Amino acid sequence: MSDKRPFIKNPGIRSETLLGLVRNTAPFLFSGGPDDPAPPYVGILRKAAAHLPDESDLWGYFDLCVSAHYATVGTFVPTDVDLAIREKLWSFVHSEDEFLPMLERTLELLHWDEAPVSRRYVGSGTERLSGHQGEWLTVAMGAYATAKRIHSGELARIREEIEAEVAREERVLCELRERFLNEPDTGTMKKYLFGVAAIAHNLGDLDRMFDAFGIDENDVLKRRVYRSGHEDARNPRTPFIEAGKVYQAMLAAENHRNFALRAPKGLRKSADFLIPYGPMLDSWGAGIVTGGFRGGLLDDRELREIIEALVSGWKKLNPVSIYTSQGYARALAGMGAVLGREGLLDAVPPAIQKDLTGSGLKTLLLQSEGEFERKLLFRLKGLLG
């Protein structure tokens, strides 16, 4: 393979600007030095902060963009480089020599640990299900489409890696489902629902990449994994299809982009504040108080801003029914369980107090975490028959 590094004339966002965006949403990643032990993506970001990479260097810039995306996609303000790492940067690849370093980095990405930068996962190690694996699928599809374009001998290898990941996710989902059916309690319910949320995200992203690249219907990979979560004549009932139905019935309105929580900057101070899958957010809300406010990481103003954002976000998500999206209400209930009703009200100005004591939110806040989750448990049992 040639040592000549490919260059790009118009990479998009500058390296310095991109690093600034990462610092803005995940400042906790830069607390160590460039040589301190850290996950690969953190190491790449810290080294880039110490020595800014040349964004005209395709391989170095790809590494930076992949690391920035991986590090922030689970935060409140993800960096907007997903299109670059899925499509744009691959378009600068015109030979096998240019392709292989980016492919190797892509294959490594699947094994990076998302736990330091996300709370949206279930399981551990290689048995983990998370939205980060969906991000990997999209980048891998960029590699796959590029391999098809340049007639790469690596095409079969990429196809096998993607198929293996989809099969692994199906197996883990089945294990979570069986654990729930064998021992149906709120603990096993949460794990299965978290797995469902991850799968819905991952398969949706994978399908969109097939469409974005216009992959032919006769393509082997497309025939095997495209629309795996959609029931049709060629794809009978599967765990993915069942998970899709559960997602639409119980989770679709809950796992959005959390735009309302981009405003309170206090939430960006610690990885412990990253939000998990909804709607079971009581513990997350309680943690904001115990580990954040009472732990000294958040002051009175920052706590008020978080509560105000949750109230505002809940109102926007529920214009018709108070039961459409309940995650933010559950977070507020968790905060109230620690602060007490009066403590929650004292933390915010009169206008927000009025919202908290109004008929809509008041009804939801009066419901205990146990009662709320038991209702979810009953509903999931009915959906799984």
PDB file of N, CA and C in Angstrom, residues 87-135:
ATOM      1  N   GLU A  87     -21.080   9.807   4.153  1.00  0.00           N
ATOM      2  CA  GLU A  87     -21.118   9.977   2.707  1.00  0.00           C
ATOM      3  C   GLU A  87     -19.988  10.867   2.174  1.00  0.00           C
ATOM      4  N   LYS A  88     -19.931  12.108   2.608  1.00  0.00           N
ATOM      5  CA  LYS A  88     -19.086  13.098   1.947  1.00  0.00           C
ATOM      6  C   LYS A  88     -17.619  12.686   1.873  1.00  0.00           C
ATOM      7  N   LEU A  89     -17.022  12.293   2.999  1.00  0.00           N
ATOM      8  CA  LEU A  89     -15.593  12.013   2.996  1.00  0.00           C
ATOM      9  C   LEU A  89     -15.247  10.775   2.178  1.00  0.00           C
ATOM     10  N   TRP A  90     -16.183   9.844   2.073  1.00  0.00           N
ATOM     11  CA  TRP A  90     -15.952   8.669   1.237  1.00  0.00           C
ATOM     12  C   TRP A  90     -15.885   9.044  -0.246  1.00  0.00           C
ATOM     13  N   SER A  91     -16.516  10.137  -0.601  1.00  0.00           N
ATOM     14  CA  SER A  91     -16.524  10.527  -2.010  1.00  0.00           C
ATOM     15  C   SER A  91     -15.143  10.953  -2.506  1.00  0.00           C
ATOM     16  N   PHE A  92     -14.204  11.233  -1.560  1.00  0.00           N
ATOM     17  CA  PHE A  92     -12.850  11.617  -1.937  1.00  0.00           C
ATOM     18  C   PHE A  92     -11.946  10.408  -2.139  1.00  0.00           C
ATOM     19  N   VAL A  93     -12.480   9.214  -1.915  1.00  0.00           N
ATOM     20  CA  VAL A  93     -11.699   7.982  -2.055  1.00  0.00           C
ATOM     21  C   VAL A  93     -11.831   7.468  -3.485  1.00  0.00           C
ATOM     22  N   HIS A  94     -10.683   7.247  -4.137  1.00  0.00           N
ATOM     23  CA  HIS A  94     -10.716   6.834  -5.542  1.00  0.00           C
ATOM     24  C   HIS A  94      -9.858   5.604  -5.820  1.00  0.00           C
ATOM     25  N   SER A  95      -9.222   5.056  -4.799  1.00  0.00           N
ATOM     26  CA  SER A  95      -8.394   3.877  -5.024  1.00  0.00           C
ATOM     27  C   SER A  95      -8.382   3.011  -3.777  1.00  0.00           C
ATOM     28  N   GLU A  96      -7.921   1.780  -3.950  1.00  0.00           N
ATOM     29  CA  GLU A  96      -7.818   0.849  -2.826  1.00  0.00           C
ATOM     30  C   GLU A  96      -6.864   1.376  -1.763  1.00  0.00           C
ATOM     31  N   ASP A  97      -5.765   1.966  -2.166  1.00  0.00           N
ATOM     32  CA  ASP A  97      -4.793   2.499  -1.204  1.00  0.00           C
ATOM     33  C   ASP A  97      -5.391   3.616  -0.358  1.00  0.00           C
ATOM     34  N   GLU A  98      -6.187   4.456  -0.964  1.00  0.00           N
ATOM     35  CA  GLU A  98      -6.845   5.531  -0.213  1.00  0.00           C
ATOM     36  C   GLU A  98      -7.943   4.986   0.698  1.00  0.00           C
ATOM     37  N   PHE A  99      -8.517   3.889   0.292  1.00  0.00           N
ATOM     38  CA  PHE A  99      -9.681   3.325   0.968  1.00  0.00           C
ATOM     39  C   PHE A  99      -9.332   2.561   2.242  1.00  0.00           C
ATOM     40  N   LEU A 100      -8.247   1.781   2.215  1.00  0.00           N
ATOM     41  CA  LEU A 100      -7.989   0.833   3.294  1.00  0.00           C
ATOM     42  C   LEU A 100      -7.817   1.463   4.673  1.00  0.00           C
ATOM     43  N   PRO A 101      -7.082   2.563   4.850  1.00  0.00           N
ATOM     44  CA  PRO A 101      -6.980   3.137   6.197  1.00  0.00           C
ATOM     45  C   PRO A 101      -8.340   3.570   6.767  1.00  0.00           C
ATOM     46  N   MET A 102      -9.196   4.102   5.928  1.00  0.00           N
ATOM     47  CA  MET A 102     -10.517   4.509   6.396  1.00  0.00           C
ATOM     48  C   MET A 102     -11.371   3.295   6.727  1.00  0.00           C
ATOM     49  N   LEU A 103     -11.225   2.229   5.958  1.00  0.00           N
ATOM     50  CA  LEU A 103     -11.955   1.007   6.255  1.00  0.00           C
ATOM     51  C   LEU A 103     -11.512   0.427   7.593  1.00  0.00           C
ATOM     52  N   GLU A 104     -10.208   0.370   7.841  1.00  0.00           N
ATOM     53  CA  GLU A 104      -9.721  -0.191   9.097  1.00  0.00           C
ATOM     54  C   GLU A 104     -10.218   0.617  10.290  1.00  0.00           C
ATOM     55  N   ARG A 105     -10.201   1.936  10.167  1.00  0.00           N
ATOM     56  CA  ARG A 105     -10.731   2.766  11.249  1.00  0.00           C
ATOM     57  C   ARG A 105     -12.219   2.490  11.460  1.00  0.00           C
ATOM     58  N   THR A 106     -12.945   2.310  10.377  1.00  0.00           N
ATOM     59  CA  THR A 106     -14.379   2.030  10.470  1.00  0.00           C
ATOM     60  C   THR A 106     -14.633   0.715  11.191  1.00  0.00           C
ATOM     61  N   LEU A 107     -13.870  -0.308  10.881  1.00  0.00           N
ATOM     62  CA  LEU A 107     -14.055  -1.603  11.531  1.00  0.00           C
ATOM     63  C   LEU A 107     -13.682  -1.538  13.008  1.00  0.00           C
ATOM     64  N   GLU A 108     -12.683  -0.722  13.350  1.00  0.00           N
ATOM     65  CA  GLU A 108     -12.326  -0.536  14.756  1.00  0.00           C
ATOM     66  C   GLU A 108     -13.451   0.146  15.526  1.00  0.00           C
ATOM     67  N   LEU A 109     -14.135   1.042  14.866  1.00  0.00           N
ATOM     68  CA  LEU A 109     -15.179   1.845  15.498  1.00  0.00           C
ATOM     69  C   LEU A 109     -16.243   0.984  16.166  1.00  0.00           C
ATOM     70  N   LEU A 110     -16.532  -0.175  15.581  1.00  0.00           N
ATOM     71  CA  LEU A 110     -17.559  -1.050  16.142  1.00  0.00           C
ATOM     72  C   LEU A 110     -17.197  -1.521  17.549  1.00  0.00           C
ATOM     73  N   HIS A 111     -15.918  -1.553  17.860  1.00  0.00           N
ATOM     74  CA  HIS A 111     -15.465  -2.096  19.149  1.00  0.00           C
ATOM     75  C   HIS A 111     -15.107  -1.011  20.156  1.00  0.00           C
ATOM     76  N   TRP A 112     -15.324   0.248  19.811  1.00  0.00           N
ATOM     77  CA  TRP A 112     -15.112   1.316  20.771  1.00  0.00           C
ATOM     78  C   TRP A 112     -16.187   1.270  21.856  1.00  0.00           C
ATOM     79  N   ASP A 113     -15.834   1.685  23.047  1.00  0.00           N
ATOM     80  CA  ASP A 113     -16.728   1.647  24.203  1.00  0.00           C
ATOM     81  C   ASP A 113     -17.508   2.958  24.314  1.00  0.00           C
ATOM     82  N   GLU A 114     -18.819   2.875  24.166  1.00  0.00           N
ATOM     83  CA  GLU A 114     -19.638   4.080  24.215  1.00  0.00           C
ATOM     84  C   GLU A 114     -20.019   4.494  25.643  1.00  0.00           C
ATOM     85  N   ALA A 115     -19.746   3.652  26.627  1.00  0.00           N
ATOM     86  CA  ALA A 115     -20.196   3.932  27.992  1.00  0.00           C
ATOM     87  C   ALA A 115     -19.730   5.285  28.537  1.00  0.00           C
ATOM     88  N   PRO A 116     -18.509   5.751  28.238  1.00  0.00           N
ATOM     89  CA  PRO A 116     -18.103   7.060  28.771  1.00  0.00           C
ATOM     90  C   PRO A 116     -18.870   8.238  28.192  1.00  0.00           C
ATOM     91  N   VAL A 117     -19.566   8.037  27.082  1.00  0.00           N
ATOM     92  CA  VAL A 117     -20.196   9.173  26.402  1.00  0.00           C
ATOM     93  C   VAL A 117     -21.678   8.941  26.110  1.00  0.00           C
ATOM     94  N   SER A 118     -22.278   7.972  26.772  1.00  0.00           N
ATOM     95  CA  SER A 118     -23.695   7.710  26.527  1.00  0.00           C
ATOM     96  C   SER A 118     -24.308   6.984  27.714  1.00  0.00           C
ATOM     97  N   ARG A 119     -25.591   7.201  27.908  1.00  0.00           N
ATOM     98  CA  ARG A 119     -26.368   6.413  28.861  1.00  0.00           C
ATOM     99  C   ARG A 119     -27.486   5.658  28.139  1.00  0.00           C
ATOM    100  N   ARG A 120     -27.424   5.682  26.816  1.00  0.00           N
ATOM    101  CA  ARG A 120     -28.452   5.003  26.017  1.00  0.00           C
ATOM    102  C   ARG A 120     -27.914   3.671  25.512  1.00  0.00           C
ATOM    103  N   TYR A 121     -27.776   2.736  26.427  1.00  0.00           N
ATOM    104  CA  TYR A 121     -27.352   1.393  26.056  1.00  0.00           C
ATOM    105  C   TYR A 121     -27.857   0.410  27.110  1.00  0.00           C
ATOM    106  N   VAL A 122     -27.826  -0.863  26.754  1.00  0.00           N
ATOM    107  CA  VAL A 122     -28.202  -1.912  27.695  1.00  0.00           C
ATOM    108  C   VAL A 122     -27.229  -3.063  27.492  1.00  0.00           C
ATOM    109  N   GLY A 123     -26.880  -3.746  28.569  1.00  0.00           N
ATOM    110  CA  GLY A 123     -25.932  -4.838  28.481  1.00  0.00           C
ATOM    111  C   GLY A 123     -24.525  -4.361  28.743  1.00  0.00           C
ATOM    112  N   SER A 124     -23.550  -5.235  28.438  1.00  0.00           N
ATOM    113  CA  SER A 124     -22.152  -4.889  28.681  1.00  0.00           C
ATOM    114  C   SER A 124     -21.262  -5.563  27.642  1.00  0.00           C
ATOM    115  N   GLY A 125     -20.099  -4.975  27.430  1.00  0.00           N
ATOM    116  CA  GLY A 125     -19.122  -5.554  26.523  1.00  0.00           C
ATOM    117  C   GLY A 125     -19.669  -5.791  25.127  1.00  0.00           C
ATOM    118  N   THR A 126     -19.352  -6.954  24.568  1.00  0.00           N
ATOM    119  CA  THR A 126     -19.806  -7.284  23.217  1.00  0.00           C
ATOM    120  C   THR A 126     -21.299  -7.602  23.177  1.00  0.00           C
ATOM    121  N   GLU A 127     -21.922  -7.742  24.339  1.00  0.00           N
ATOM    122  CA  GLU A 127     -23.354  -8.042  24.394  1.00  0.00           C
ATOM    123  C   GLU A 127     -24.203  -6.790  24.565  1.00  0.00           C
ATOM    124  N   ARG A 128     -23.609  -5.640  24.363  1.00  0.00           N
ATOM    125  CA  ARG A 128     -24.304  -4.374  24.556  1.00  0.00           C
ATOM    126  C   ARG A 128     -25.128  -4.013  23.322  1.00  0.00           C
ATOM    127  N   LEU A 129     -26.284  -3.409  23.554  1.00  0.00           N
ATOM    128  CA  LEU A 129     -27.083  -2.816  22.484  1.00  0.00           C
ATOM    129  C   LEU A 129     -27.144  -1.323  22.737  1.00  0.00           C
ATOM    130  N   SER A 130     -26.826  -0.538  21.707  1.00  0.00           N
ATOM    131  CA  SER A 130     -26.876   0.906  21.858  1.00  0.00           C
ATOM    132  C   SER A 130     -27.063   1.561  20.508  1.00  0.00           C
ATOM    133  N   GLY A 131     -27.432   2.828  20.535  1.00  0.00           N
ATOM    134  CA  GLY A 131     -27.556   3.589  19.305  1.00  0.00           C
ATOM    135  C   GLY A 131     -26.227   3.815  18.629  1.00  0.00           C
ATOM    136  N   HIS A 132     -25.120   3.722  19.369  1.00  0.00           N
ATOM    137  CA  HIS A 132     -23.799   3.887  18.764  1.00  0.00           C
ATOM    138  C   HIS A 132     -23.533   2.799  17.716  1.00  0.00           C
ATOM    139  N   GLN A 133     -24.105   1.638  17.932  1.00  0.00           N
ATOM    140  CA  GLN A 133     -23.927   0.588  16.934  1.00  0.00           C
ATOM    141  C   GLN A 133     -24.673   0.925  15.641  1.00  0.00           C
ATOM    142  N   GLY A 134     -25.764   1.659  15.758  1.00  0.00           N
ATOM    143  CA  GLY A 134     -26.434   2.150  14.569  1.00  0.00           C
ATOM    144  C   GLY A 134     -25.592   3.173  13.835  1.00  0.00           C
ATOM    145  N   GLU A 135     -24.890   4.019  14.612  1.00  0.00           N
ATOM    146  CA  GLU A 135     -23.974   4.966  13.980  1.00  0.00           C
ATOM    147  C   GLU A 135     -22.878   4.223  13.225  1.00  0.00           C
TER     148      GLU A 135
END
